[in-house]
Coordinates of C-alpha atoms in Angstrom, one line a residue:
M1295 CA 90.6 -37.6 11.0
Q1296 CA 91.6 -34.3 10.9
D1297 CA 90.1 -34.1 7.8
N1298 CA 86.5 -35.6 8.7
D1299 CA 86.5 -32.8 11.8
T1300 CA 87.4 -29.8 9.6
T1301 CA 84.3 -31.5 7.2
D1302 CA 82.1 -31.5 10.4
L1303 CA 82.9 -28.1 11.4
E1304 CA 82.8 -26.6 8.0
S1305 CA 79.2 -28.3 7.7
E1306 CA 77.6 -27.1 10.9
P1307 CA 77.0 -23.6 9.9
H1308 CA 75.8 -24.7 6.5
D1309 CA 72.9 -26.5 8.3
E1310 CA 71.9 -23.4 10.6
H1311 CA 71.7 -21.7 7.6
Q1312 CA 69.4 -23.8 5.8
H1313 CA 67.0 -24.4 9.0
S1314 CA 66.7 -20.5 9.2
E1315 CA 64.9 -20.1 6.2
T1316 CA 61.2 -20.5 6.0
P1317 CA 59.9 -23.5 4.1
E1318 CA 58.9 -22.6 0.2
P1319 CA 55.1 -23.7 0.9
A1320 CA 55.0 -21.9 3.9
K1321 CA 55.6 -18.8 2.4
K1322 CA 52.9 -19.9 -0.2
G1323 CA 50.4 -20.0 2.7
H1324 CA 51.2 -17.0 3.8
K1325 CA 50.8 -15.3 0.2
T1326 CA 47.2 -17.0 0.6
T1327 CA 46.6 -16.0 3.5
L1328 CA 47.7 -12.1 3.1
I1329 CA 45.5 -12.0 -0.4
V1330 CA 41.9 -14.1 1.3
V1331 CA 42.3 -11.1 4.2
V1332 CA 42.9 -8.5 1.4
V1333 CA 40.2 -9.4 -0.7
T1334 CA 37.9 -9.8 2.5
I1335 CA 38.5 -6.4 3.1
V1336 CA 38.0 -4.8 0.5
F1337 CA 35.1 -6.9 -0.5
M1338 CA 33.3 -5.6 3.3
I1339 CA 34.5 -2.1 2.3
Y1340 CA 32.7 -2.0 -1.4
Y1341 CA 29.7 -4.3 0.6
L1342 CA 29.5 -1.3 3.5
I1343 CA 30.1 1.7 0.6
S1344 CA 27.7 0.2 -1.5
D1345 CA 24.8 -0.7 1.1
R1346 CA 24.5 3.0 1.3
F1347 CA 25.1 4.0 -2.5
T1348 CA 23.8 1.6 -4.7
P1349 CA 21.4 -0.6 -1.9
Y1350 CA 20.5 -4.1 -3.4
T1351 CA 18.0 -6.6 -2.4
T1352 CA 16.5 -9.6 -3.7
N1353 CA 13.6 -9.4 -1.0
A1354 CA 11.1 -7.6 -3.5
R1355 CA 8.1 -8.4 -5.8
V1356 CA 5.6 -7.3 -8.4
Q1357 CA 2.7 -5.6 -7.1
A1358 CA -0.5 -5.2 -9.0
Y1359 CA -4.4 -3.8 -8.1
E1360 CA -6.0 -6.7 -6.3
V1361 CA -9.8 -5.8 -6.8
P1362 CA -12.6 -7.8 -4.8
I1363 CA -15.4 -7.9 -7.8
V1364 CA -18.4 -7.1 -5.7
P1365 CA -22.3 -7.2 -6.5
D1366 CA -24.5 -4.3 -6.4
V1367 CA -27.6 -6.0 -6.7
S1368 CA -29.0 -9.2 -5.2
G1369 CA -29.7 -12.4 -7.0
Y1370 CA -28.7 -16.1 -8.9
I1371 CA -26.5 -16.1 -11.3
D1372 CA -27.4 -16.7 -14.7
T1373 CA -24.4 -17.0 -16.6
V1374 CA -20.6 -17.1 -15.8
Y1375 CA -18.0 -16.0 -18.5
V1376 CA -14.6 -16.0 -17.1
K1377 CA -13.0 -18.3 -15.3
K1378 CA -9.7 -18.4 -13.4
N1379 CA -6.5 -16.7 -14.8
Q1380 CA -8.7 -15.6 -17.4
A1381 CA -7.2 -12.6 -19.6
V1382 CA -9.9 -9.9 -19.7
K1383 CA -10.0 -6.6 -21.7
A1384 CA -11.6 -3.5 -20.1
G1385 CA -15.7 -3.9 -20.5
D1386 CA -15.8 -7.5 -21.2
M1387 CA -18.6 -8.9 -19.1
F1388 CA -18.0 -11.2 -15.7
F1389 CA -20.9 -12.9 -15.3
K1390 CA -24.5 -11.9 -15.3
I1391 CA -27.4 -12.2 -12.6
E1392 CA -31.1 -13.4 -13.6
Q1393 CA -32.6 -10.3 -15.0
R1394 CA -36.8 -10.8 -14.9
R1395 CA -37.1 -9.1 -11.6
F1396 CA -35.0 -6.2 -11.8
V1397 CA -37.2 -5.8 -15.7
Y1398 CA -40.6 -6.1 -13.7
A1399 CA -38.9 -3.6 -11.4
V1400 CA -38.5 -1.1 -14.4
E1401 CA -41.9 -2.1 -15.6
E1402 CA -43.8 -1.0 -12.6
A1403 CA -41.2 2.2 -12.1
K1404 CA -42.4 3.0 -15.7
A1405 CA -46.0 2.6 -14.9
Q1406 CA -46.1 4.6 -11.1
L1407 CA -44.4 7.1 -13.6
A1408 CA -47.2 7.6 -15.8
I1409 CA -49.5 7.2 -12.6
A1410 CA -47.8 10.1 -10.9
G1411 CA -48.1 12.2 -14.6
Q1412 CA -52.1 11.5 -14.4
K1413 CA -52.4 12.5 -10.8
I1414 CA -50.9 15.8 -11.5
G1415 CA -53.1 16.1 -14.6
S1416 CA -55.7 15.4 -12.5
D1417 CA -54.8 18.0 -9.5
T1418 CA -53.5 20.6 -11.8
A1419 CA -57.5 20.7 -13.1
V1420 CA -58.7 20.7 -9.5
V1421 CA -56.8 23.4 -8.7
A1422 CA -58.0 25.7 -11.8
E1423 CA -61.2 24.8 -10.9
A1424 CA -60.5 25.8 -7.2
A1425 CA -58.9 29.3 -9.0
A1426 CA -62.1 29.6 -10.6
K1427 CA -64.6 29.4 -7.6
V1428 CA -62.3 31.9 -5.8
N1429 CA -62.9 33.9 -8.8
E1430 CA -66.5 33.4 -8.6
A1431 CA -67.0 34.3 -4.9
Q1432 CA -64.8 36.9 -5.4
T1433 CA -66.9 38.7 -7.9
M1434 CA -70.4 37.8 -5.9
L1435 CA -68.8 39.2 -2.7
D1436 CA -68.0 42.6 -5.0
E1437 CA -71.7 42.7 -6.2
A1438 CA -72.8 42.3 -3.0
I1439 CA -70.3 45.1 -1.4
T1440 CA -72.2 47.2 -4.2
Q1441 CA -75.4 46.7 -3.8
A1442 CA -75.0 47.3 0.2
A1443 CA -73.6 50.5 -0.1
R1444 CA -76.7 51.4 -1.8
I1445 CA -78.6 50.2 0.7
Y1446 CA -76.6 52.2 3.0
A1447 CA -77.1 54.8 1.4
L1448 CA -81.0 55.1 1.2
E1449 CA -81.2 53.3 4.8
K1450 CA -79.1 56.9 6.0
K1451 CA -82.1 58.8 4.2
G1452 CA -84.8 56.8 5.8
I1453 CA -86.2 56.1 2.6
Y1454 CA -84.9 52.0 3.4
P1455 CA -85.9 50.4 6.9
K1456 CA -83.2 49.7 9.1
A1457 CA -83.8 45.9 8.3
E1458 CA -83.1 46.4 4.7
G1459 CA -79.3 47.4 5.9
D1460 CA -79.1 44.7 8.2
S1461 CA -79.6 41.9 5.3
A1462 CA -77.0 43.8 3.2
R1463 CA -74.9 43.5 5.8
A1464 CA -75.5 40.2 6.3
K1465 CA -75.3 39.1 2.7
V1466 CA -71.6 40.8 2.5
K1467 CA -70.5 38.9 5.5
A1468 CA -71.8 35.6 3.9
M1469 CA -70.0 36.4 0.6
R1470 CA -67.2 36.9 2.8
S1471 CA -66.8 34.0 4.4
Q1472 CA -67.4 32.0 0.7
V1473 CA -64.5 33.8 -0.8
K1474 CA -62.4 32.8 2.3
A1475 CA -63.8 29.2 1.7
A1476 CA -63.1 29.1 -2.0
E1477 CA -59.3 30.5 -1.1
S1478 CA -58.5 27.4 1.3
Q1479 CA -59.8 24.7 -0.9
L1480 CA -57.5 26.4 -3.6
E1481 CA -54.5 26.7 -1.4
R1482 CA -55.1 22.7 -0.5
A1483 CA -55.6 21.7 -4.1
R1484 CA -52.2 23.7 -4.7
Q1485 CA -50.6 21.9 -1.6
D1486 CA -51.9 18.6 -3.5
L1487 CA -50.6 19.5 -6.3
G1488 CA -46.9 20.6 -5.4
N1489 CA -44.5 22.5 -7.8
E1490 CA -45.6 22.6 -11.0
G1491 CA -43.2 20.7 -14.4
Q1492 CA -40.2 18.8 -13.3
S1493 CA -39.9 20.4 -10.4
N1494 CA -43.3 18.5 -8.8
P1495 CA -42.0 16.4 -5.9
R1496 CA -44.3 13.5 -7.0
L1497 CA -42.7 13.5 -10.5
R1498 CA -39.4 13.8 -9.0
L1499 CA -39.7 10.8 -6.8
A1500 CA -41.4 8.7 -9.8
E1501 CA -38.4 9.7 -11.9
T1502 CA -36.2 8.7 -9.5
R1503 CA -37.7 5.7 -8.8
L1504 CA -37.4 4.7 -12.6
E1505 CA -33.9 5.5 -13.0
Q1506 CA -32.9 3.5 -9.7
A1507 CA -34.4 0.1 -11.4
L1508 CA -33.1 0.9 -14.4
L1509 CA -29.6 1.5 -12.4
D1510 CA -30.6 -2.1 -10.5
L1511 CA -31.0 -3.6 -14.0
S1512 CA -27.8 -2.6 -15.6
R1513 CA -25.8 -3.8 -12.2
T1514 CA -26.9 -7.4 -13.3
E1515 CA -24.5 -7.1 -15.4
L1516 CA -20.4 -7.1 -14.1
R1517 CA -17.4 -6.0 -16.3
S1518 CA -14.3 -5.0 -16.2
G1519 CA -13.2 -1.7 -15.8
S1520 CA -9.9 -2.5 -16.9
D1521 CA -7.4 -5.2 -18.5
G1522 CA -5.8 -7.9 -16.1
Y1523 CA -6.9 -11.2 -14.9
I1524 CA -9.3 -13.0 -13.0
G1525 CA -7.9 -14.3 -10.0
S1526 CA -9.7 -16.4 -7.5
I1527 CA -13.3 -17.5 -8.6
K1528 CA -15.9 -20.2 -7.3
L1529 CA -18.8 -19.7 -9.3
D1530 CA -21.5 -21.2 -11.6
R1531 CA -25.2 -20.8 -12.9
G1532 CA -27.3 -20.8 -9.9
N1533 CA -25.2 -19.3 -6.8
Y1534 CA -26.8 -16.8 -4.8
V1535 CA -24.8 -14.1 -4.7
T1536 CA -24.9 -11.4 -2.6
A1537 CA -25.0 -7.2 -2.5
G1538 CA -21.9 -6.0 -1.1
Q1539 CA -20.1 -9.2 -0.5
P1540 CA -17.0 -10.4 -2.8
I1541 CA -17.4 -13.4 -4.8
M1542 CA -14.3 -13.5 -7.2
S1543 CA -11.0 -11.3 -7.3
F1544 CA -9.5 -9.5 -10.4
I1545 CA -6.0 -8.5 -10.9
S1546 CA -5.2 -5.3 -12.9
T1547 CA -2.2 -5.0 -15.2
T1548 CA -3.1 -1.1 -15.8
D1549 CA -0.9 -0.5 -13.5
L1550 CA 2.3 -2.9 -12.4
W1551 CA 5.1 -1.8 -9.9
V1552 CA 7.9 -3.6 -7.6
E1553 CA 7.9 -3.3 -4.1
A1554 CA 11.6 -3.7 -2.4
Y1555 CA 12.1 -4.2 0.8
M1556 CA 15.4 -2.7 2.2
S1557 CA 17.0 -2.4 5.6
E1558 CA 16.9 1.3 7.3
N1559 CA 20.7 1.1 6.8
N1560 CA 19.9 1.0 2.9
L1561 CA 17.6 3.7 2.9
G1562 CA 19.7 6.5 4.2
N1563 CA 20.5 8.0 0.5
I1564 CA 17.6 6.8 -1.4
R1565 CA 15.0 9.7 -2.6
E1566 CA 12.4 9.9 -4.7
G1567 CA 12.9 9.9 -8.6
N1568 CA 16.1 7.7 -7.9
A1569 CA 17.1 5.3 -10.9
A1570 CA 16.1 1.8 -10.4
E1571 CA 17.1 -1.4 -12.2
I1572 CA 14.6 -4.8 -12.0
A1573 CA 15.7 -7.8 -12.2
L1574 CA 12.5 -10.3 -12.6
D1575 CA 12.7 -13.8 -12.2
A1576 CA 10.0 -14.5 -14.7
Y1577 CA 12.3 -12.7 -17.4
P1578 CA 15.6 -14.5 -16.7
G1579 CA 18.3 -12.2 -18.6
R1580 CA 16.3 -9.2 -19.0
I1581 CA 16.3 -5.8 -16.8
F1582 CA 13.6 -3.8 -16.5
K1583 CA 14.1 0.0 -15.9
G1584 CA 12.1 1.5 -12.7
K1585 CA 12.1 4.7 -10.5
V1586 CA 11.7 5.4 -7.0
K1587 CA 8.1 6.1 -6.7
S1588 CA 7.9 6.5 -2.6
I1589 CA 10.0 5.2 0.4
A1590 CA 7.6 4.0 3.1
V1591 CA 7.9 5.7 6.6
A1592 CA 6.4 3.8 9.1
V1593 CA 5.7 -0.2 9.7
S1594 CA 4.1 -2.5 11.4
T1595 CA 5.7 -5.2 13.8
G1596 CA 2.5 -7.1 14.0
K1597 CA 1.7 -6.1 17.7
P1598 CA -2.1 -4.8 18.1
Y1599 CA -2.4 -1.3 18.6
T1600 CA -4.9 1.4 18.5
Q1601 CA -6.4 2.5 15.8
G1602 CA -4.8 5.7 14.5
E1603 CA -1.7 4.8 16.2
L1604 CA 1.9 3.3 14.8
S1605 CA 2.6 0.4 17.1
A1606 CA 6.3 0.5 18.9
A1607 CA 9.0 -1.7 17.6
P1608 CA 9.8 -4.4 19.4
K1609 CA 13.2 -4.3 22.0
S1610 CA 15.9 -6.3 20.5
T1611 CA 17.2 -9.0 23.3
G1612 CA 20.3 -10.0 22.0
W1613 CA 23.1 -7.9 20.6
L1614 CA 22.6 -8.8 17.3
R1615 CA 19.6 -8.2 15.8
S1616 CA 18.1 -8.7 12.6
P1617 CA 17.5 -5.1 10.4
Q1618 CA 14.2 -3.5 10.4
L1619 CA 12.5 -3.6 6.6
F1620 CA 10.9 -1.0 5.2
S1621 CA 8.8 -1.0 1.4
V1622 CA 10.3 1.1 -1.5
I1623 CA 7.9 1.2 -4.2
I1624 CA 9.4 1.4 -8.0
S1625 CA 7.6 2.3 -10.3
L1626 CA 8.2 0.4 -13.6
K1627 CA 8.8 2.7 -16.6
D1628 CA 8.7 0.1 -19.5
Y1629 CA 6.7 -3.0 -18.6
Q1630 CA 4.7 -2.7 -21.9
L1631 CA 4.8 -6.1 -23.0
P1632 CA 3.8 -8.0 -26.0
E1633 CA 0.4 -9.7 -24.8
D1634 CA 1.5 -13.1 -25.0
E1635 CA 4.5 -12.2 -22.4
L1636 CA 2.2 -9.9 -20.3
I1637 CA 1.1 -13.1 -18.5
N1638 CA 4.4 -13.6 -17.3
L1639 CA 4.8 -10.1 -15.1
R1640 CA 2.6 -11.9 -12.4
H1641 CA 1.3 -10.2 -9.1
N1642 CA 4.0 -11.0 -6.2
G1643 CA 6.6 -12.4 -8.5
Q1644 CA 9.9 -12.5 -7.4
A1645 CA 12.7 -9.5 -8.2
D1646 CA 16.0 -8.2 -7.6
V1647 CA 16.1 -4.5 -7.3
V1648 CA 19.1 -1.8 -7.1
V1649 CA 18.6 1.7 -6.7
Y1650 CA 21.6 4.2 -8.1
T1651 CA 21.5 6.8 -5.5
G1652 CA 24.5 8.7 -7.0
D1653 CA 27.1 9.7 -9.8
S1654 CA 29.8 7.1 -8.9
A1655 CA 31.0 5.4 -12.0
I1656 CA 32.5 2.6 -10.5
L1657 CA 29.9 1.9 -8.0
N1658 CA 27.4 2.3 -10.0
S1659 CA 29.2 -0.2 -12.7
L1660 CA 29.9 -2.7 -10.4
A1661 CA 26.2 -2.9 -9.2
H1662 CA 25.1 -2.7 -12.9
L1663 CA 27.3 -5.9 -13.5
W1664 CA 26.1 -7.9 -10.5
L1665 CA 22.1 -7.2 -11.1
R1666 CA 22.9 -8.6 -14.3
L1667 CA 24.9 -11.9 -13.1
M1668 CA 21.8 -12.2 -10.5
S1669 CA 19.2 -12.2 -13.9
M1670 CA 21.4 -14.5 -15.6
L1671 CA 21.7 -16.7 -12.9
S1672 CA 17.7 -16.9 -13.0
F1673 CA 17.6 -19.1 -15.8
A1674 CA 19.4 -22.0 -13.5
Y1675 CA 16.7 -21.9 -10.9

């Protein structure tokens, strides 16, 4: 009995010691929680730092010049040479407008130019004739003045009666009137003729009309100004097109860039000329080099505003708000791809973009690896 009591007394402290220790599973749980907390804090710190020094966005798209094709002349479509999504080269023809009335206009303008030349020749002859009449009238006036001077001298001596002198004076006056009339006719002929040679207004007008007719004829053929692709087109032979109205769209591949949308927090250290890398969904596993070309200084909120004024940003109604996004233009430095691959570089195709704003080896390496991981994941979606 005594031994049992002793055993119980000895065992009691041992049980207390066992109950005071933390169970092994609980210790492991605490460690896991601590690791998760530390990793989360490290990740948040990295996120905050990288957001400023290696900003990254998945909200980016490939951009190209979307050119509306607008005819300069109206008419019926004669031939369509392209179809939707077709690749074209600079100089390739899109379509041709029926040309007959434009050819007629050219022929008419040529005839008008010939008539103008004939009219100028005729008016030149009239000017020459009027000038000859002026010379003739002036010669007769000079002769009349000479004769009158003799008569005046004899009249003064009393050899000729006064009537002879009056007759001579009347003749001189008449000759002067004839000279003035001839000069007026010459001036009128010169006005009708205008300037001589290529500066003649009638000739210049006829030549301008011919040039315009030839220009209109050439504009019946619409050609591509650069390499690219046909966008939307709903056009066929017999359609009537109106000058100044877009009838199809063209996507130029002469210049391609990426428009990346980033928050104001991302923009803190971004500068023009910063290096950038782009992962395009169209090219999984491939990375394209780029350079920051420009950063937006304003953004539209979609509210109506007076022309020439930027609209005010809407006020936030909660304590959490969505960040305002601004576009960063990234020029592609090495998009010269083989022709069979270039088609994949589509207008508005999606992309991931990272911008390197500094020389931090750690941050740049992590962003470098992250972008390549995202590019590899593009194989899966």
